[in-house]
Coordinates of N, CA and C in Angstrom, one line a residue:
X479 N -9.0 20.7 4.6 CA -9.8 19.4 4.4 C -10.0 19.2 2.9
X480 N -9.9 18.0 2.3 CA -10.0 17.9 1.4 C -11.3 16.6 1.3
X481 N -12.5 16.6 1.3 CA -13.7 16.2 1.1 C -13.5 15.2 -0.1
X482 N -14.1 13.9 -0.3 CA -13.7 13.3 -1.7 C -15.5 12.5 -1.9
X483 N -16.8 13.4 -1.1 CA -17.6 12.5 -1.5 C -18.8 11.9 -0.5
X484 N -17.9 11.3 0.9 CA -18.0 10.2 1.5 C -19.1 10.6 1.9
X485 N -20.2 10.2 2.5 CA -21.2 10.4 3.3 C -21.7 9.1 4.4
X486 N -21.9 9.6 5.6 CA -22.3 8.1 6.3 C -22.0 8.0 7.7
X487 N -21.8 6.8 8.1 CA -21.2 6.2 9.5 C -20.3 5.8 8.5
X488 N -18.9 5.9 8.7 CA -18.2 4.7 8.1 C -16.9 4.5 9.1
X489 N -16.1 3.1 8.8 CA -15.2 3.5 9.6 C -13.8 2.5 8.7
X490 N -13.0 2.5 9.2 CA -11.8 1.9 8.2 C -11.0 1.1 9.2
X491 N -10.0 0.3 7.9 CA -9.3 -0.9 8.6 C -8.0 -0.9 7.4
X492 N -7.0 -1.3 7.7 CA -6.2 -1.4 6.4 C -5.4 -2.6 6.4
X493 N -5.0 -3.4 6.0 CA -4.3 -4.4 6.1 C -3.1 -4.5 4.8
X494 N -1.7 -5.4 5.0 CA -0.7 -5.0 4.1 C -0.5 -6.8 4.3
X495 N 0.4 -7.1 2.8 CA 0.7 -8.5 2.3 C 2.3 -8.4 2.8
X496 N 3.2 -7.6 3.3 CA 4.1 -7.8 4.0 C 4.9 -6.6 4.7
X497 N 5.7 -6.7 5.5 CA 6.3 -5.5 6.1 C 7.6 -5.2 6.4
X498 N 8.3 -6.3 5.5 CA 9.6 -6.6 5.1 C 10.2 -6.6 3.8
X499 N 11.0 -5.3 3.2 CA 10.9 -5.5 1.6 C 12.0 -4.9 1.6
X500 N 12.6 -5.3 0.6 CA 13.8 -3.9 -0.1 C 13.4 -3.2 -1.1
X501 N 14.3 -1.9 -0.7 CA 14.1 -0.8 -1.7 C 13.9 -1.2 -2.7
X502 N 12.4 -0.6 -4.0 CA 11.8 -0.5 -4.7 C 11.2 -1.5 -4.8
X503 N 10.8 -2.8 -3.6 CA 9.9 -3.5 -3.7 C 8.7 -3.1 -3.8
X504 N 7.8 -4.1 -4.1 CA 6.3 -3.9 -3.8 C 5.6 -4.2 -2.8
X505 N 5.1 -3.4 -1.7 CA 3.7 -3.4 -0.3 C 2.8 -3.3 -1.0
X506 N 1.8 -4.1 -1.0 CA -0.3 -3.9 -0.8 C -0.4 -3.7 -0.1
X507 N -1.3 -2.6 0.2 CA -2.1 -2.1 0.9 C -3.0 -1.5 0.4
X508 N -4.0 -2.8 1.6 CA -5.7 -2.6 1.2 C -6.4 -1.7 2.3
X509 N -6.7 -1.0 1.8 CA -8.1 0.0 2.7 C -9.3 -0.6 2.6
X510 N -9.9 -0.4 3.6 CA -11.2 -1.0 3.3 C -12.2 0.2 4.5
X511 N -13.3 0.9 3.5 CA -13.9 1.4 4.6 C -15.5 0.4 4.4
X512 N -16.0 0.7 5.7 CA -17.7 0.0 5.6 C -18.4 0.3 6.9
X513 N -19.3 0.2 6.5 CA -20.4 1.0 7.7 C -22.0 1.3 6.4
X514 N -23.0 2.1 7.4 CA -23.8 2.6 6.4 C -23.5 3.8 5.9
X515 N -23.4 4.0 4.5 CA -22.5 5.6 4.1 C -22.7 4.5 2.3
X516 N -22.4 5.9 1.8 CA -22.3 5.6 -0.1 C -20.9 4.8 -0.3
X517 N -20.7 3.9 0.0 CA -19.1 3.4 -0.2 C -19.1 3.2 -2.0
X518 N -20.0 3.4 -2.7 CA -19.6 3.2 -4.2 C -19.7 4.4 -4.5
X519 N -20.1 5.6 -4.1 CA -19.8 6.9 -4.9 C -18.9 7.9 -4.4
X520 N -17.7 7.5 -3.1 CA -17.0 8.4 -3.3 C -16.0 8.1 -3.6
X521 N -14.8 9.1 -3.7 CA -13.6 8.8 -4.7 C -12.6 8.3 -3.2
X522 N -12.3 7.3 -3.8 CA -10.9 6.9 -2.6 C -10.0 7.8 -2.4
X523 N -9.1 8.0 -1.7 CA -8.1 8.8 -1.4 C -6.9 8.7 -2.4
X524 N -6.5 9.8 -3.1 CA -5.5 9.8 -4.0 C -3.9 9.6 -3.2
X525 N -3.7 9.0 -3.0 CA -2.1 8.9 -1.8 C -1.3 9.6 -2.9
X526 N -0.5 9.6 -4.3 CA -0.1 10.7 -4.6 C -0.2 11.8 -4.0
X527 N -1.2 12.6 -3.9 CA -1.5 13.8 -3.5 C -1.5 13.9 -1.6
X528 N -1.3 12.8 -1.4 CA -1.4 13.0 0.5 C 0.3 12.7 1.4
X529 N 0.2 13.6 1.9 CA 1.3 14.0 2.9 C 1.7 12.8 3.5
X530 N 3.1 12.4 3.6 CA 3.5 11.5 4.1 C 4.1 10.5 3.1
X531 N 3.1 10.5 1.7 CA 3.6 10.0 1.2 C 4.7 9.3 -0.5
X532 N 5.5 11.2 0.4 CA 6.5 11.6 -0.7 C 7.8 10.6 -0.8
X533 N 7.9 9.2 -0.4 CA 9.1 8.5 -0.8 C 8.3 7.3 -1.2
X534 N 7.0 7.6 -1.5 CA 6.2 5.8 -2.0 C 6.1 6.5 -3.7
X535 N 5.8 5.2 -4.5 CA 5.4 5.4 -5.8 C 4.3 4.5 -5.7
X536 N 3.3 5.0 -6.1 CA 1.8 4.4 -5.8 C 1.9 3.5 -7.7
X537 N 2.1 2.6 -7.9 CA 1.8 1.9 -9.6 C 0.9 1.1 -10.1
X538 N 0.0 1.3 -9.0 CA -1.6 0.9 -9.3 C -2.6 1.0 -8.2
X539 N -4.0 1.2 -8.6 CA -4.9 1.1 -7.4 C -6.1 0.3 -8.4
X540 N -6.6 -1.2 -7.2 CA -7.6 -1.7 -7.6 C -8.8 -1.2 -6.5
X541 N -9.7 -1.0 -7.2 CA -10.8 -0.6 -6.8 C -11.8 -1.1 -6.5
X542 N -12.6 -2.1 -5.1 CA -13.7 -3.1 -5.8 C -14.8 -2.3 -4.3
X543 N -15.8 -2.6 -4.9 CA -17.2 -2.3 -4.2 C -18.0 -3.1 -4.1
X544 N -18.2 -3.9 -2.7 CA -19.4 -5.2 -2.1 C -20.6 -3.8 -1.2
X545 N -21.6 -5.0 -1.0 CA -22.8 -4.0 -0.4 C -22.4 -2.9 0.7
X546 N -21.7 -3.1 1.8 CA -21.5 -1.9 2.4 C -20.5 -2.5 2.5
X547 N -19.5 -2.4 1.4 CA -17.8 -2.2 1.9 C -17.2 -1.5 0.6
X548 N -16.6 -0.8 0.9 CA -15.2 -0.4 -0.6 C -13.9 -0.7 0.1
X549 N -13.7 -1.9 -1.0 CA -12.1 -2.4 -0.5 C -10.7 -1.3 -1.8
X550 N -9.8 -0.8 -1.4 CA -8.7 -0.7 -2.5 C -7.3 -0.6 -1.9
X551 N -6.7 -1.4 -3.0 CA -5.8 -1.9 -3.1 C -4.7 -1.0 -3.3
X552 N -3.9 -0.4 -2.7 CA -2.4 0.6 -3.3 C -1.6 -0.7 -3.8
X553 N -0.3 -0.6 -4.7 CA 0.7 -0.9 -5.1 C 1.3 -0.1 -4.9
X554 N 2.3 -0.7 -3.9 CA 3.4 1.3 -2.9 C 4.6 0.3 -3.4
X555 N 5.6 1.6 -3.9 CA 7.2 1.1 -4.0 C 7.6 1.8 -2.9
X556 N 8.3 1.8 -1.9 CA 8.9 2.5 -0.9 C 10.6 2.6 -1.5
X557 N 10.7 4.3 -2.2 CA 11.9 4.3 -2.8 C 13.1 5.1 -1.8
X558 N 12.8 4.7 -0.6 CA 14.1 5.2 0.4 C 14.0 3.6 1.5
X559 N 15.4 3.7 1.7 CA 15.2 2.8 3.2 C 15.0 3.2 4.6
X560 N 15.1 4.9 4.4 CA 14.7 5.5 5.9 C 13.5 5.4 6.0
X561 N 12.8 4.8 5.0 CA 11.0 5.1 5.1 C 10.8 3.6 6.8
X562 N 10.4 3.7 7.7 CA 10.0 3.1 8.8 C 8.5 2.9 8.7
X563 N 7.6 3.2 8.2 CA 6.3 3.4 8.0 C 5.4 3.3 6.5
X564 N 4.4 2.8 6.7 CA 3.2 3.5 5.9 C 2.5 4.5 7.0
X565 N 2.2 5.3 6.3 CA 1.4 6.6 7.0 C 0.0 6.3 7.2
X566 N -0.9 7.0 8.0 CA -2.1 6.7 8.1 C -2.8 7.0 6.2
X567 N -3.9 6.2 5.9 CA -4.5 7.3 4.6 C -6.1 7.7 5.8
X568 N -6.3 8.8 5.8 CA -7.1 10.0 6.0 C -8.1 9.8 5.0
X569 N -9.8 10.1 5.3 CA -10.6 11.1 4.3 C -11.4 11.5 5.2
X570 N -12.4 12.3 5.0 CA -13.1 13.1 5.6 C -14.2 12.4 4.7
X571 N -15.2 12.1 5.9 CA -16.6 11.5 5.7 C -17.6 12.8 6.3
X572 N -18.5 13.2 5.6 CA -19.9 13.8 6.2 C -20.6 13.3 6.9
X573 N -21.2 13.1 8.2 CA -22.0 12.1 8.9 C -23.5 13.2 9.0
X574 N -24.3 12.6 8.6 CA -25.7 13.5 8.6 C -26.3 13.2 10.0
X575 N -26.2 12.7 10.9 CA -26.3 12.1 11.9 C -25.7 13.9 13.0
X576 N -24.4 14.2 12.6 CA -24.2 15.0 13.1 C -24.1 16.5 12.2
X577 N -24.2 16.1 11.4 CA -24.0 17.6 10.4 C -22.4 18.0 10.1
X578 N -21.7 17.2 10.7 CA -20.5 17.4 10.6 C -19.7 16.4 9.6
X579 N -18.4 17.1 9.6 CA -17.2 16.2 8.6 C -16.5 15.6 9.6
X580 N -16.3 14.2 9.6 CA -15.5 13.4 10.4 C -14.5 12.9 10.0
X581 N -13.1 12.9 10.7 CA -11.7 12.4 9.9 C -12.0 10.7 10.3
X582 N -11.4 10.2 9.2 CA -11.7 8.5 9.4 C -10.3 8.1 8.8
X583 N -9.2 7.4 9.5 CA -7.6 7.3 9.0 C -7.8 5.8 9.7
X584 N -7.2 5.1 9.2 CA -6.2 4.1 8.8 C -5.2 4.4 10.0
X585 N -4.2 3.2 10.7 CA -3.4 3.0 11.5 C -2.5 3.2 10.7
X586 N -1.1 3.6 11.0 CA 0.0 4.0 10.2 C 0.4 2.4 10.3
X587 N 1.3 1.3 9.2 CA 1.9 0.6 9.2 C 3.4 0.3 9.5
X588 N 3.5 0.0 10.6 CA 5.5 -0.3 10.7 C 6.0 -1.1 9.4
X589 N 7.1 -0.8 8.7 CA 7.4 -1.6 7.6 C 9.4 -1.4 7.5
X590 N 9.7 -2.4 7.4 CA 11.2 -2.2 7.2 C 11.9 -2.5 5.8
X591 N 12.2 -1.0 5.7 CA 13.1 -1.2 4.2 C 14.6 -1.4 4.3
X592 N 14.7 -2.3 3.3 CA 16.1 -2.8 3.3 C 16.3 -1.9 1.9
X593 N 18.2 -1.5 2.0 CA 18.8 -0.8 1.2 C 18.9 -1.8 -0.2
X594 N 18.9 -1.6 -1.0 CA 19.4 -2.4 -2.1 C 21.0 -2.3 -2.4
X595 N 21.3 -4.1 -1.9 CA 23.1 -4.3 -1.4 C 23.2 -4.5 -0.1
X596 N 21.9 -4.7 0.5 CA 22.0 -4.9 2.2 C 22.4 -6.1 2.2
X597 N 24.0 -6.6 2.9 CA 24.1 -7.9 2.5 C 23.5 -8.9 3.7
X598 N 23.0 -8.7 4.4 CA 22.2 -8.7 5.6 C 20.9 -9.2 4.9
X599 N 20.2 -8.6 3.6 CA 19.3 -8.8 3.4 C 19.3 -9.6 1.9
X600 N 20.3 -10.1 1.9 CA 20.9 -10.9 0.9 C 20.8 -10.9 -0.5
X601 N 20.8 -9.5 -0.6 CA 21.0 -8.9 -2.2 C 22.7 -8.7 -2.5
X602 N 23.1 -8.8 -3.5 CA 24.1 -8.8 -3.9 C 24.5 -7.4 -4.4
X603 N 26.1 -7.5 -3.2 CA 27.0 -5.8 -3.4 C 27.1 -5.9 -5.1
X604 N 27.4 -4.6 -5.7 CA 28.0 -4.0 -6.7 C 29.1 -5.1 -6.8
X605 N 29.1 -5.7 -7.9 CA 30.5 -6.6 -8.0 C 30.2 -7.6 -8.1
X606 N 29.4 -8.6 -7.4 CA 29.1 -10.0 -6.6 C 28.0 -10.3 -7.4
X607 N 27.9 -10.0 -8.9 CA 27.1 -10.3 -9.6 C 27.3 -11.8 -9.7
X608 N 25.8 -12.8 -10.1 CA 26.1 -14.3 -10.0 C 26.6 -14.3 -11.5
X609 N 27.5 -15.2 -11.5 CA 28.1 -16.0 -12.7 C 27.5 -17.3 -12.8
X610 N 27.1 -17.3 -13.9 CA 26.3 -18.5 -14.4 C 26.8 -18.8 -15.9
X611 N 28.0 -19.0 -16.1 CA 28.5 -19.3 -17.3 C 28.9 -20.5 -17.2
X612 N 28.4 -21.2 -17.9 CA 29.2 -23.0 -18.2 C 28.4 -23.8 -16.9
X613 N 27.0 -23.1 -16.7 CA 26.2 -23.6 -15.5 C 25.4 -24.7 -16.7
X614 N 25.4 -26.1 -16.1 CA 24.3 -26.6 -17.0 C 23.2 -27.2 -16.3
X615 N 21.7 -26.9 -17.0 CA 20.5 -27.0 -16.5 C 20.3 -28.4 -15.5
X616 N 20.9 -29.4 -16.4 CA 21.2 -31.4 -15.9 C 22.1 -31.3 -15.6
X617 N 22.5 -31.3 -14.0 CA 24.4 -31.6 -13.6 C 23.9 -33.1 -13.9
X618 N 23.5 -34.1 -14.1 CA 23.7 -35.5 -14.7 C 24.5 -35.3 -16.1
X619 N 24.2 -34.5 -17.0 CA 24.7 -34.2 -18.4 C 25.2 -34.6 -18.7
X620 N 26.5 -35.0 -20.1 CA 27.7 -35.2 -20.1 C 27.8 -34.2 -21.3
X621 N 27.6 -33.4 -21.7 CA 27.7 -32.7 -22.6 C 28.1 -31.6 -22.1
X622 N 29.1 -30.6 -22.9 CA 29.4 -30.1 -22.0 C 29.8 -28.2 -22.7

């Protein structure tokens, strides 16, 4: 168990800005826990450090705190196309209510990665680079 803080009733929701991306694109995904609990003093979950998610590159976390909510934001690169998922994110909340540590996760997200050169997904094979020489800005032009 790794503890980051949390104390409370809390409970979680996560939501993502899309679920369709190609390799080394960018997913958000926002966590949001809220309930009555310290939502401004404990540390969010480091997803670096959590299982599952060894094929993301996390390249930012926004962090924001309203009266009983902590919203944050991952920036995940998904650097394979076998990746089929976001993983649950996990923390362990204290509930004084019970004296116990309670697991509080997030729904795992379905997401589909496209290969980069998926011509399906309409990136361009090795080779099929665009040519844009002698393209001019005004096809009215006469200049040439």
């Amino acid at each position: 168990m790794d503890w980051t803080g949390a104390v409370g009733e809390l409970t979680t929701q996560r939501r993502v800005d899309r679920r369709d991306v190609d390799e080394g694109g960018t997913i958000s995904l926002t966590v949001s826990w809220f309930g009555r609990g310290n939502t401004e003093f404990f540390d969010a979950p480091d997803l670096k450090r959590l299982a599952g998610f060894e094929d993301f590159r996390v390249l930012g976390v926004e962090d924001s705190h309203f009266s009983d909510e902590r919203r944050v934001t991952y920036d995940l690169v998904p650097t394979s196309s076998k990746i089929t998922e976001i993983p649950p994110v996990p923390m362990w909340v204290f509930s004084p209510a019970t004296e116990t540590f309670v697991r509080v996760a997030t729904d795992p997200v379905a997401v589909r990665v496209r290969p980069v050169g998926d011509p399906e997904g309409g990136m361009p094979l090795a080779g099929d680079e665009l040519d844009l020489f002698d393209v001019h800005p005004d096809p009215t032009s006469e200049k040439g």
